[in-house]
Coordinates of C-alpha atoms and ligand atoms in Angstrom, one line a residue:
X415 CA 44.2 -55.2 -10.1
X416 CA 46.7 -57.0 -8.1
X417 CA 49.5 -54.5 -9.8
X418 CA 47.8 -51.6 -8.7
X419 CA 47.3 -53.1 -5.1
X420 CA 51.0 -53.9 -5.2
X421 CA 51.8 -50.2 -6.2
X422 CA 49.6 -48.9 -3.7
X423 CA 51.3 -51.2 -1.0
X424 CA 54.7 -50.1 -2.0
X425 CA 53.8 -46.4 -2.0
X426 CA 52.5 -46.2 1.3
X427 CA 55.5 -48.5 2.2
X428 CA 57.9 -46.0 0.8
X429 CA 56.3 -42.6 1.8
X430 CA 57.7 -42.5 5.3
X431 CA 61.3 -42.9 4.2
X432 CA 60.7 -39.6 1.6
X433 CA 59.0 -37.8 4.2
X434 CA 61.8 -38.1 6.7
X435 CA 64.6 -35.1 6.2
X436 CA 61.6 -33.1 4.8
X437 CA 60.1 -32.7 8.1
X438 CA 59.7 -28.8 7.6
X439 CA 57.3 -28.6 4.4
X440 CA 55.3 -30.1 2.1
X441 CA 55.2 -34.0 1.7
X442 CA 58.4 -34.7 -0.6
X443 CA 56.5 -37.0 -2.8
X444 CA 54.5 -35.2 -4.8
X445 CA 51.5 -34.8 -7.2
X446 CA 51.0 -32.4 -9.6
X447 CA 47.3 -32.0 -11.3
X448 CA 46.1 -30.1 -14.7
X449 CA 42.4 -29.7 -14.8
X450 CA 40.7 -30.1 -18.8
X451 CA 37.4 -28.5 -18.1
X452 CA 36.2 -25.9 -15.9
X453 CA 32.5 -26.0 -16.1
X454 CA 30.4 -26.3 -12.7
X455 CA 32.3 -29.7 -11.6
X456 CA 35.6 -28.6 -12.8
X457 CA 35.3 -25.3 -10.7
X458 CA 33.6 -26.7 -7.9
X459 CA 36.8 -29.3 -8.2
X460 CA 39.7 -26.5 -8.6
X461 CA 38.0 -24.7 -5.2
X462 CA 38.1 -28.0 -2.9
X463 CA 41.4 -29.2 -4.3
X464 CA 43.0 -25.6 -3.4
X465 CA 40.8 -25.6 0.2
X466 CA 43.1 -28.4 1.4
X467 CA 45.7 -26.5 3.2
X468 CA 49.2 -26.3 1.2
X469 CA 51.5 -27.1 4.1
X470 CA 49.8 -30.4 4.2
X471 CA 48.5 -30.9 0.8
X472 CA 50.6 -33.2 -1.4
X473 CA 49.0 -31.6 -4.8
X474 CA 50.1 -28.9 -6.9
X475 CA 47.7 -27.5 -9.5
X476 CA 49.9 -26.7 -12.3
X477 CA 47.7 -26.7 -15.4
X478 CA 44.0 -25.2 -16.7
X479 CA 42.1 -25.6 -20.2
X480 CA 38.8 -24.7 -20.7
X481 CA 37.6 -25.3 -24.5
X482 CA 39.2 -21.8 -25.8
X483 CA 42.4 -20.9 -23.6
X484 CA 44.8 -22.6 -21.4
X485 CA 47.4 -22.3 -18.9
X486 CA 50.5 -24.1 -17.7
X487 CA 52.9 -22.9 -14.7
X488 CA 54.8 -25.3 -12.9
X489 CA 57.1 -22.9 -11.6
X490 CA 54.3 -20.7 -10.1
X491 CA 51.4 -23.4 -9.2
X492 CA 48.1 -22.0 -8.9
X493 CA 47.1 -21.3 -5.9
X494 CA 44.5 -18.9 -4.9
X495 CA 40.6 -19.8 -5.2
X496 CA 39.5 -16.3 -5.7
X497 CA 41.9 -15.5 -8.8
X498 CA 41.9 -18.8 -10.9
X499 CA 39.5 -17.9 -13.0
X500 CA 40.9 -15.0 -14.1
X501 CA 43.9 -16.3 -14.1
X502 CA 42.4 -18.5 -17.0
X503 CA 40.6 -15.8 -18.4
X504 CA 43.5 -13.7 -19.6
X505 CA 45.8 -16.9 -20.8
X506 CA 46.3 -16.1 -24.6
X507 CA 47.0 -20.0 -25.3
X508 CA 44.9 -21.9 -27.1
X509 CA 44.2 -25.7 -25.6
X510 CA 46.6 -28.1 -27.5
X511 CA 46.4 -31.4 -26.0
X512 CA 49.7 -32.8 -27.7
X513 CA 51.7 -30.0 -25.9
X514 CA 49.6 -30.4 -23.2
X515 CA 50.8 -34.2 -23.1
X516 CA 54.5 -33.8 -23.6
X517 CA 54.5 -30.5 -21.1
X518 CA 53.1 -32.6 -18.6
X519 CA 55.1 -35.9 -19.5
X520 CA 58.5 -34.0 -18.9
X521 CA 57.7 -33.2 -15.1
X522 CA 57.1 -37.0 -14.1
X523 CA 60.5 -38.1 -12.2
X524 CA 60.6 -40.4 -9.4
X525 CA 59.2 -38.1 -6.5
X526 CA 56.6 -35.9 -8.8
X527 CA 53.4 -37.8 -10.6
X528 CA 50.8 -36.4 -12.9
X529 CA 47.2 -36.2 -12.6
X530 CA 45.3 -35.6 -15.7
X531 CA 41.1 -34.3 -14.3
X532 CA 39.0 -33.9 -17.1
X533 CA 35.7 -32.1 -16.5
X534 CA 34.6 -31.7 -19.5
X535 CA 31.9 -33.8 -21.7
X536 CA 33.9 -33.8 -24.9
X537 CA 34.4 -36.9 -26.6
X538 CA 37.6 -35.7 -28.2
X539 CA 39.1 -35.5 -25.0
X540 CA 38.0 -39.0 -24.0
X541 CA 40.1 -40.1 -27.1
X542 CA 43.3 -38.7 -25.6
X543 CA 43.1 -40.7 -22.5
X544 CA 45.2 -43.8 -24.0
X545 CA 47.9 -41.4 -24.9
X546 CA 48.3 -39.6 -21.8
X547 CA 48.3 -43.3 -19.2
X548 CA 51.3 -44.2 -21.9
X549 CA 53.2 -41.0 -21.3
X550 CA 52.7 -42.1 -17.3
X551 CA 49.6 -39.3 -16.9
X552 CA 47.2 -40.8 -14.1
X553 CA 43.5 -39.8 -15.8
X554 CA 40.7 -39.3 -13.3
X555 CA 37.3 -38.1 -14.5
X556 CA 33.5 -37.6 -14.3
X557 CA 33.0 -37.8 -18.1
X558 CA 31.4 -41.6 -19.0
X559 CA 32.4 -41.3 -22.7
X560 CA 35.4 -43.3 -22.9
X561 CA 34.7 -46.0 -19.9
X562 CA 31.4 -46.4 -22.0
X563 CA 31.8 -45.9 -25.9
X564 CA 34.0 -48.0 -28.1
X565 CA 35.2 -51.1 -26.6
X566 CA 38.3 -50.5 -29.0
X567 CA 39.0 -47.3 -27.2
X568 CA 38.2 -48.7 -23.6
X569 CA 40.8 -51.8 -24.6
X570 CA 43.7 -49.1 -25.5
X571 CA 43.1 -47.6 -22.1
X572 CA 43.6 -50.8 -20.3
X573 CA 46.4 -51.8 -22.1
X574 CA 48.1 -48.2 -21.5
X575 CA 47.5 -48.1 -18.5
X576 CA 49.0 -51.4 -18.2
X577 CA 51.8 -50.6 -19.9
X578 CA 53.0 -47.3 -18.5
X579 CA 51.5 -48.1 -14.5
X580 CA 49.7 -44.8 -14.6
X581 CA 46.1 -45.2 -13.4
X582 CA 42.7 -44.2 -14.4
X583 CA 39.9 -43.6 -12.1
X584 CA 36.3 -43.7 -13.2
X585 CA 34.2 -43.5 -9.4
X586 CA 32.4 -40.1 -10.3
X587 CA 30.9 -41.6 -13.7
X588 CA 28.6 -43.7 -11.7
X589 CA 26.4 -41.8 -9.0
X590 CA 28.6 -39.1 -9.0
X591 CA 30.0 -38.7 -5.2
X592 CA 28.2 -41.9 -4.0
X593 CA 30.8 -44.7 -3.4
X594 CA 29.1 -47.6 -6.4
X595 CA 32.3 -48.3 -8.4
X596 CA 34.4 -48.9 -5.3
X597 CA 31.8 -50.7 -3.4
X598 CA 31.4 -52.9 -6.9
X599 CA 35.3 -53.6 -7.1
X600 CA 35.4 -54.6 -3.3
X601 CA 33.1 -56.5 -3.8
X602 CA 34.2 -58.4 -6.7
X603 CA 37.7 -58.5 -5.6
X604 CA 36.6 -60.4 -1.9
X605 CA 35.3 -63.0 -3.9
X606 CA 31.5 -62.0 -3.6
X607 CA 29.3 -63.3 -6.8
X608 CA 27.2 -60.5 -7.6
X609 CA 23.9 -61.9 -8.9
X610 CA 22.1 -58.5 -9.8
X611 CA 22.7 -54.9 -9.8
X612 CA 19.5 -52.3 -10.3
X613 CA 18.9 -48.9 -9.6
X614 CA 17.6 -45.5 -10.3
X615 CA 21.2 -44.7 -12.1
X616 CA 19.4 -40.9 -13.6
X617 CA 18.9 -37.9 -11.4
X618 CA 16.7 -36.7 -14.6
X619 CA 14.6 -40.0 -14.1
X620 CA 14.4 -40.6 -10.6
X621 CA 12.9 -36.7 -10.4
X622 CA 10.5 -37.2 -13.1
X623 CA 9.0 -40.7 -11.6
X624 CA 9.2 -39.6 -8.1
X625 CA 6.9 -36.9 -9.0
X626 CA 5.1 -38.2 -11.8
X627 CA 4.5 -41.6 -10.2
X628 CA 3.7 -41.8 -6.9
X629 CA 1.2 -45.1 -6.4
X630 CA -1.4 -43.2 -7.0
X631 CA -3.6 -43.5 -10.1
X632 CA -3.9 -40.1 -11.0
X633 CA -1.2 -36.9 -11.0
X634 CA -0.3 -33.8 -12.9
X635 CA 0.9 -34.9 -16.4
X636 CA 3.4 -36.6 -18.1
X637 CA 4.5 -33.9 -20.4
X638 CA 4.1 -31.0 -17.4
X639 CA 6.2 -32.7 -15.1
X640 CA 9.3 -32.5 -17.6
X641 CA 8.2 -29.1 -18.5
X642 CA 9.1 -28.7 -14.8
X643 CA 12.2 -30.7 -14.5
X644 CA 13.5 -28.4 -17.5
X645 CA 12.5 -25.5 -16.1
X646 CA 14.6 -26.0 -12.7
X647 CA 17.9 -27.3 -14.9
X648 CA 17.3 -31.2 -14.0
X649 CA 17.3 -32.0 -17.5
X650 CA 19.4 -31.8 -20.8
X651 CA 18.6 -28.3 -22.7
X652 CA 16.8 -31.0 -24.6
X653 CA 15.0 -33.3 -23.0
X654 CA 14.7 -36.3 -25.5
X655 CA 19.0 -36.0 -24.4
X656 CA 17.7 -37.9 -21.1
X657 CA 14.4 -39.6 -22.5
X658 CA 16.9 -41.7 -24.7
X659 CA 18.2 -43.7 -21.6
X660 CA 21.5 -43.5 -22.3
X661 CA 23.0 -41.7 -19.8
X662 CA 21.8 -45.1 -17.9
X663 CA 22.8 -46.9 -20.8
X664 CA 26.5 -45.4 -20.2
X665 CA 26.4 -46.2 -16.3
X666 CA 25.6 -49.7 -17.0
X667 CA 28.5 -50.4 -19.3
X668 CA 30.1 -48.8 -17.1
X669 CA 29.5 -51.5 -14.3
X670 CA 29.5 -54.3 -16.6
X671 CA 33.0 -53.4 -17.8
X672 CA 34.1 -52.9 -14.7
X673 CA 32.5 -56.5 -13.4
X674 CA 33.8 -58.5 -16.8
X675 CA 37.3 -57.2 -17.4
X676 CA 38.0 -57.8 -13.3
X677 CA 40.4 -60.2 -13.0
X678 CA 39.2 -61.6 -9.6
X679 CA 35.8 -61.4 -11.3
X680 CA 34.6 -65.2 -10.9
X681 CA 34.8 -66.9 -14.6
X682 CA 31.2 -67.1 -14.6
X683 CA 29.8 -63.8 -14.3
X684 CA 32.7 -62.7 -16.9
X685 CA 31.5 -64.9 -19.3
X686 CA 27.8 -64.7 -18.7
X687 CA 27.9 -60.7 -19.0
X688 CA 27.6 -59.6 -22.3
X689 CA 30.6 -58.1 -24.4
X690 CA 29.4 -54.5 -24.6
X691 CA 30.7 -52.8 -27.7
X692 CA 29.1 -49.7 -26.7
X693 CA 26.6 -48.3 -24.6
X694 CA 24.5 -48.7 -28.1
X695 CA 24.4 -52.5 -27.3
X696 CA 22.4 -52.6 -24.1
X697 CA 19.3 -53.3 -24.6
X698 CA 17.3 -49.6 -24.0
X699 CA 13.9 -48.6 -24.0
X700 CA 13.8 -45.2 -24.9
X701 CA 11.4 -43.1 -23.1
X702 CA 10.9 -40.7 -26.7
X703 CA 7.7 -41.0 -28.3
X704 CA 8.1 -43.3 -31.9
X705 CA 6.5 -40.1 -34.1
X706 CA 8.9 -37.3 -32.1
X707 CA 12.4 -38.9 -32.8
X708 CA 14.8 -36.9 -34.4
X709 CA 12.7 -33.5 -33.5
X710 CA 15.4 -31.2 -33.4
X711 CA 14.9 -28.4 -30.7
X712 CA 13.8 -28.9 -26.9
X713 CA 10.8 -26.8 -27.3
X714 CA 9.2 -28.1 -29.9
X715 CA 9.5 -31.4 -28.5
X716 CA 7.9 -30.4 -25.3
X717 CA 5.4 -28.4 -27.3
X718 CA 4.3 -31.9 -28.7
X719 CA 4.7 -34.1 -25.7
X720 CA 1.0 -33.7 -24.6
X721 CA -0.3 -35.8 -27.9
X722 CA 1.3 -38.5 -25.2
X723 CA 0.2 -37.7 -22.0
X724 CA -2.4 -39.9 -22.4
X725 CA -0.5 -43.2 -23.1
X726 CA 1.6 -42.4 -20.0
X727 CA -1.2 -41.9 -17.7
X728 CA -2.7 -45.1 -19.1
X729 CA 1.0 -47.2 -17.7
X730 CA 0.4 -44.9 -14.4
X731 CA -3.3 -46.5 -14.0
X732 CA -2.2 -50.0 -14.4
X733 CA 0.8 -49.7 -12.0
X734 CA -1.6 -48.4 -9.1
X735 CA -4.0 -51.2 -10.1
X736 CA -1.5 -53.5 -9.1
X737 CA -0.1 -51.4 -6.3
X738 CA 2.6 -50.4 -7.8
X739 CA 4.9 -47.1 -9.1
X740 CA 6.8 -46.4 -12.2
X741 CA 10.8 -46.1 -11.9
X742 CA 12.8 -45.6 -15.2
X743 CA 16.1 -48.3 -14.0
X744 CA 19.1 -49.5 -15.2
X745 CA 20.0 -53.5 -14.5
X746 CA 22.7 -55.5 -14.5
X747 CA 22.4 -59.3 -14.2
X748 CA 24.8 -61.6 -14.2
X749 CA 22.8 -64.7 -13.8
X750 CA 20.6 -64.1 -16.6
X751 CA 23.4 -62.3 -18.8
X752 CA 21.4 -59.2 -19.1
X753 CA 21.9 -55.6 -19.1
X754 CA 19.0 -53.3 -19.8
X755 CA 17.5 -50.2 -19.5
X756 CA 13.8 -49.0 -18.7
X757 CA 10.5 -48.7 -17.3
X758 CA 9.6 -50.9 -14.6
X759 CA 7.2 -51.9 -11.9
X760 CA 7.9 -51.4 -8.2
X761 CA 5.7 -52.1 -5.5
X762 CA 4.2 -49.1 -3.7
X763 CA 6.7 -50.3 -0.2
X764 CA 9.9 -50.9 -2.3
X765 CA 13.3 -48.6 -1.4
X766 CA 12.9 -47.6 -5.2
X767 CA 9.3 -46.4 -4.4
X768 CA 9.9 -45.2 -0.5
X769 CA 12.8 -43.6 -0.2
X770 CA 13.4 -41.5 -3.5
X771 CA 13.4 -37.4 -3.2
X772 CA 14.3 -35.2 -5.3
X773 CA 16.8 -36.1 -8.0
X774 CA 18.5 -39.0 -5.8
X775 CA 19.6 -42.1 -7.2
X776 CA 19.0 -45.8 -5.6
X777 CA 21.8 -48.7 -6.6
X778 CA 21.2 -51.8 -5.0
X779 CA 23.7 -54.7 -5.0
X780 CA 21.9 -58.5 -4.6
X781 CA 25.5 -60.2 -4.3
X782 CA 25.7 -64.1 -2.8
X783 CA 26.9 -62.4 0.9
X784 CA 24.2 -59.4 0.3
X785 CA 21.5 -62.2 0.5
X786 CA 18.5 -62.3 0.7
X787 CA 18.2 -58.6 1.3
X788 CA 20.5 -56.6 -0.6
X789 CA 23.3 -53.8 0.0
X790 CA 21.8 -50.2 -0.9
X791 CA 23.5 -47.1 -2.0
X792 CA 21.4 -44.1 -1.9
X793 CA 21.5 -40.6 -2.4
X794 CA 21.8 -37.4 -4.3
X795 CA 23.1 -38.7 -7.7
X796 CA 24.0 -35.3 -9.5
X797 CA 25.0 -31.9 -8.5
X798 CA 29.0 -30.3 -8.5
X799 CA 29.7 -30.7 -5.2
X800 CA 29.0 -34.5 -4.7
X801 CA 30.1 -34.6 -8.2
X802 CA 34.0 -32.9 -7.7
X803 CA 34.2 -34.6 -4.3
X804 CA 33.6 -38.0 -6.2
X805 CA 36.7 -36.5 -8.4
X806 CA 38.9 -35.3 -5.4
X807 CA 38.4 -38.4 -3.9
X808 CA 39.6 -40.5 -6.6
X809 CA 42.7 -38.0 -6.9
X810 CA 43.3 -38.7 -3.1
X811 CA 43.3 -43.0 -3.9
X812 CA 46.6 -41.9 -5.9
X813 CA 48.2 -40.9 -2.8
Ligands
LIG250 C1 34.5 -31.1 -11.4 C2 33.8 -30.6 -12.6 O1 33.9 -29.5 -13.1 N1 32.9 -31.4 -13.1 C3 32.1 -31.1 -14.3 C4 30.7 -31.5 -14.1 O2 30.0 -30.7 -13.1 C5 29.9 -31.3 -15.4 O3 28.6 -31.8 -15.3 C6 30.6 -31.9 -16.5 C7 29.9 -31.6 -17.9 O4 30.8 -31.3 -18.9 O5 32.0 -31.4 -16.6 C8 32.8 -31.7 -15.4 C9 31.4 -32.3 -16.4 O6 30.0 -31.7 -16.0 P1 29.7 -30.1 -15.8 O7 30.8 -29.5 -15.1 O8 28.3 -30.1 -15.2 O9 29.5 -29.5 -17.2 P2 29.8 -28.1 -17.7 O10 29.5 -27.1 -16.7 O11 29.1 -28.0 -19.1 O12 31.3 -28.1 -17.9 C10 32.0 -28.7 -18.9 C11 33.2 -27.8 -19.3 O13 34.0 -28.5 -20.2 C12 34.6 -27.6 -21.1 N2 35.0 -28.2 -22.3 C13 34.2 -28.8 -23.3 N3 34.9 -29.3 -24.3 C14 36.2 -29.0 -24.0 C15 37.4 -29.3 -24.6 N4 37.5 -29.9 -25.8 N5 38.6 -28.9 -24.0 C16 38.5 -28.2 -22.8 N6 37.4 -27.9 -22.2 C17 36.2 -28.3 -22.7 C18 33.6 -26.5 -21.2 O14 34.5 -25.4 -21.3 P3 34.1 -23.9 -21.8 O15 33.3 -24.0 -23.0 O16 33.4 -23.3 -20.6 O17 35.5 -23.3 -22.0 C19 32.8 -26.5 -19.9 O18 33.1 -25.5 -19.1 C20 31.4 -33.8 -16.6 O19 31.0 -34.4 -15.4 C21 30.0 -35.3 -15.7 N7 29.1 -35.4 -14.5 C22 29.0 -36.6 -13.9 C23 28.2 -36.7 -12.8 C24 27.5 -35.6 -12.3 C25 27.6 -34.4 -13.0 C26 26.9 -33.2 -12.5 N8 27.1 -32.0 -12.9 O20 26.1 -33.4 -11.6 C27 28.4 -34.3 -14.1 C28 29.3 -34.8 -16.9 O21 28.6 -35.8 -17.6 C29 30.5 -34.3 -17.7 O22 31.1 -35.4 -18.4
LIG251 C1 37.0 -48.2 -13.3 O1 38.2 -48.0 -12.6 C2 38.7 -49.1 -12.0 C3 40.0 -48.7 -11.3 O2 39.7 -48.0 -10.2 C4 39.0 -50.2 -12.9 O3 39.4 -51.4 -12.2 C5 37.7 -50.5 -13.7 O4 38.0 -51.5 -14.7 C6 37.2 -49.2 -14.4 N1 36.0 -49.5 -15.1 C7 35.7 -48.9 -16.2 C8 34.6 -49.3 -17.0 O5 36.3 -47.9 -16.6

């Protein structure tokens, strides 16, 4: 933390002096970027980064890899939006993330840094992340696997990053474009106490509940409101992929890693926060029926959903009784030393039952300064352009 303030300081110290004698083109000090992944985000990515104009723009996009092919030019970056793809397309290389690694390792010099994106969901590219901060690759992504799996793995990224100086930048893992990891580190590093986080942290979930549950006692069905949530693309090809809760699970480790391993974090929420060895270890109430666990196609599972409908209308009933809705949240407390994940009780005038459309997500922050009422974060939680403008933005800290 106070090393990468201190680098930040002296870059934006230093910048003006390389800028001066270059006053004709480009900044002098400059970043080059390889994108791994070019799925909706990546793309969506690739076409903002190349929208900023190039006179201006201190980034160079010098590498793609999409799961079969990839392509590296540093001589010739890429630069058109309407030809990348293509580009891409008729690359005969096949991805090879060691070359990848020392390719990109041998243009770092004292003027030129490296940013690694990676849009993909792969865990195997997670995995490479140590390697690449050691070689001095900065590593920005949207993909939660390595900020939330094996606390071995997350440790070797710290201490690589450490190491080498080269950062890693995780803002888009947590309501995509919406600003919760910065706000959480501002906080944390002013000396606030954070005394509970909770929110709607699934676009999946907050769609389902907003429409399943709305304070009334009655509504369409359980099983036909994911039918629908499929149908538009909200959910996982299969749906049990979201019922599991741990896409929260993820976001919450996520958060707590990011409160625990701060080291202006105050000693006690450090030590009162669980050691996470994985998303596995928060506590999750899974949303999957006991007897369709481990059914292995989407639509069987939503052909068998309705033998539940019934036990899901009967939590519906008892929420309105006490005038409340349903919301499927994700909470991390400090005080108590918990993080958890699952269905809860909101009354019918709460932000989490009021001011949800949609697929948004809700985060609110009860901190000692946020007190009594809390700090709220809301707003569309999924989608590639909120998603690669979380990831641009991120990119653009670097500078
Ligand atoms: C900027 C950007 O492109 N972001 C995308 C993001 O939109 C997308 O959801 C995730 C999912 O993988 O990738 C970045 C991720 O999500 P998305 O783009 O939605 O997924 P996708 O369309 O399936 O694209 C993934 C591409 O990855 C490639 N891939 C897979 N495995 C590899 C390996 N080993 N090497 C290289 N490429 C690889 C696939 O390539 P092809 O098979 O097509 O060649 C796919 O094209 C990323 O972002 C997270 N996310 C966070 C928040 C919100 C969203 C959202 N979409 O709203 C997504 C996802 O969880 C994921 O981790
Ligand atoms: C997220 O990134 C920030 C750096 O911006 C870092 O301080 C924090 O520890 C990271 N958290 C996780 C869990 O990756």
């Amino acid at each position: 933390m106070a090393s990468s303030l201190l680098s930040s300081l002296r870059h934006s110290f230093t910048r003006p002096f390389l800028v001066r004698g270059t006053m004709s083109s480009a900044p002098s000090s400059q970043m080059l970027v390889a994108v791994v992944g070019v799925g909706l985000v990546g793309s969506e990515f690739i076409n903002q980064l190349l929208s900023i104009p190039s006179e201006t723009s201190p980034f160079r996009l010098v590498s793609l890899t999409s799961s079969t092919r990839t392509v590296f030019t540093p001589n010739q970056p890429i630069t058109s939006a309407s030809s990348w793809k293509s580009t891409l397309s008729q690359a005969t290389e096949k991805p090879d993330y060691q070359k990848l690694t020392t390719d990109l390792a041998k243009l770092i010099s004292p003027s030129t840094r490296v940013a690694l994106i990676d849009n993909t969901s792969s865990d195997d590219v997670a995995g490479m992340y140590p390697r690449w901060l050691k070689a001095g690759i900065n590593v920005i992504t949207p993909n939660k696997k390595a900020y939330s799996g094996d606390l071995g793995l997350y440790e070797k990224i710290l201490a690589a990053s450490k190491e080498s100086g080269a950062r890693f930048l995780n803002e888009s893992t947590v309501g995509a474009g919406l600003p919760v990891i910065s706000t959480l580190k501002e906080l944390v590093a002013t000396g606030d106490k954070i005394k509970k986080i909770e929110g709607v942290f699934s676009g999946t979930m907050s769609y389902i509940f907003n429409e399943f549950s709305t304070g009334a006692a009655d509504g369409p069905s359980f099983s036909s409101v994911v039918s629908i949530a499929r149908e538009k693309g909200y959910t996982e090809p299969h749906p049990a992929d979201d019922l599991n809760g741990f896409d929260v699970a993820r976001k919450l480790t996520i958060l707590c890693r990011t409160i625990s391993l701060s080291p202006s974090s105050s000693s006690s929420s450090r030590t009162s926060l669980p050691s996470l060895q994985s998303f596995a270890s928060v506590q999750t109430t899974s949303l999957i029926p006991k007897p369709l666990e481990g059914i292995p196609t989407g639509d069987e599972f939503l052909s068998r959903l309705p033998e539940f409908d019934a036990d899901f209308d009967k939590m519906r009933k008892e929420a309105s009784a006490e005038g409340k809705v349903l919301r499927f949240v994700g909470v991390v407390d400090p005080v108590k030393g918990e993080v958890k994940a699952g269905l809860e009780k909101y009354p019918v005038n709460h932000p989490f039952a009021t001011s949800l459309g949609g697929s948004d997500n809700i985060i609110m922050f009860h901190t000692e300064r946020y007190s009594p009422r809390p700090l709220i974060i809301q707003g569309a939680g999924a989608g590639a352009a909120v998603t690669a403008m979380g990831v641009l933005g991120d990119l653009l800290k670097l500078i």
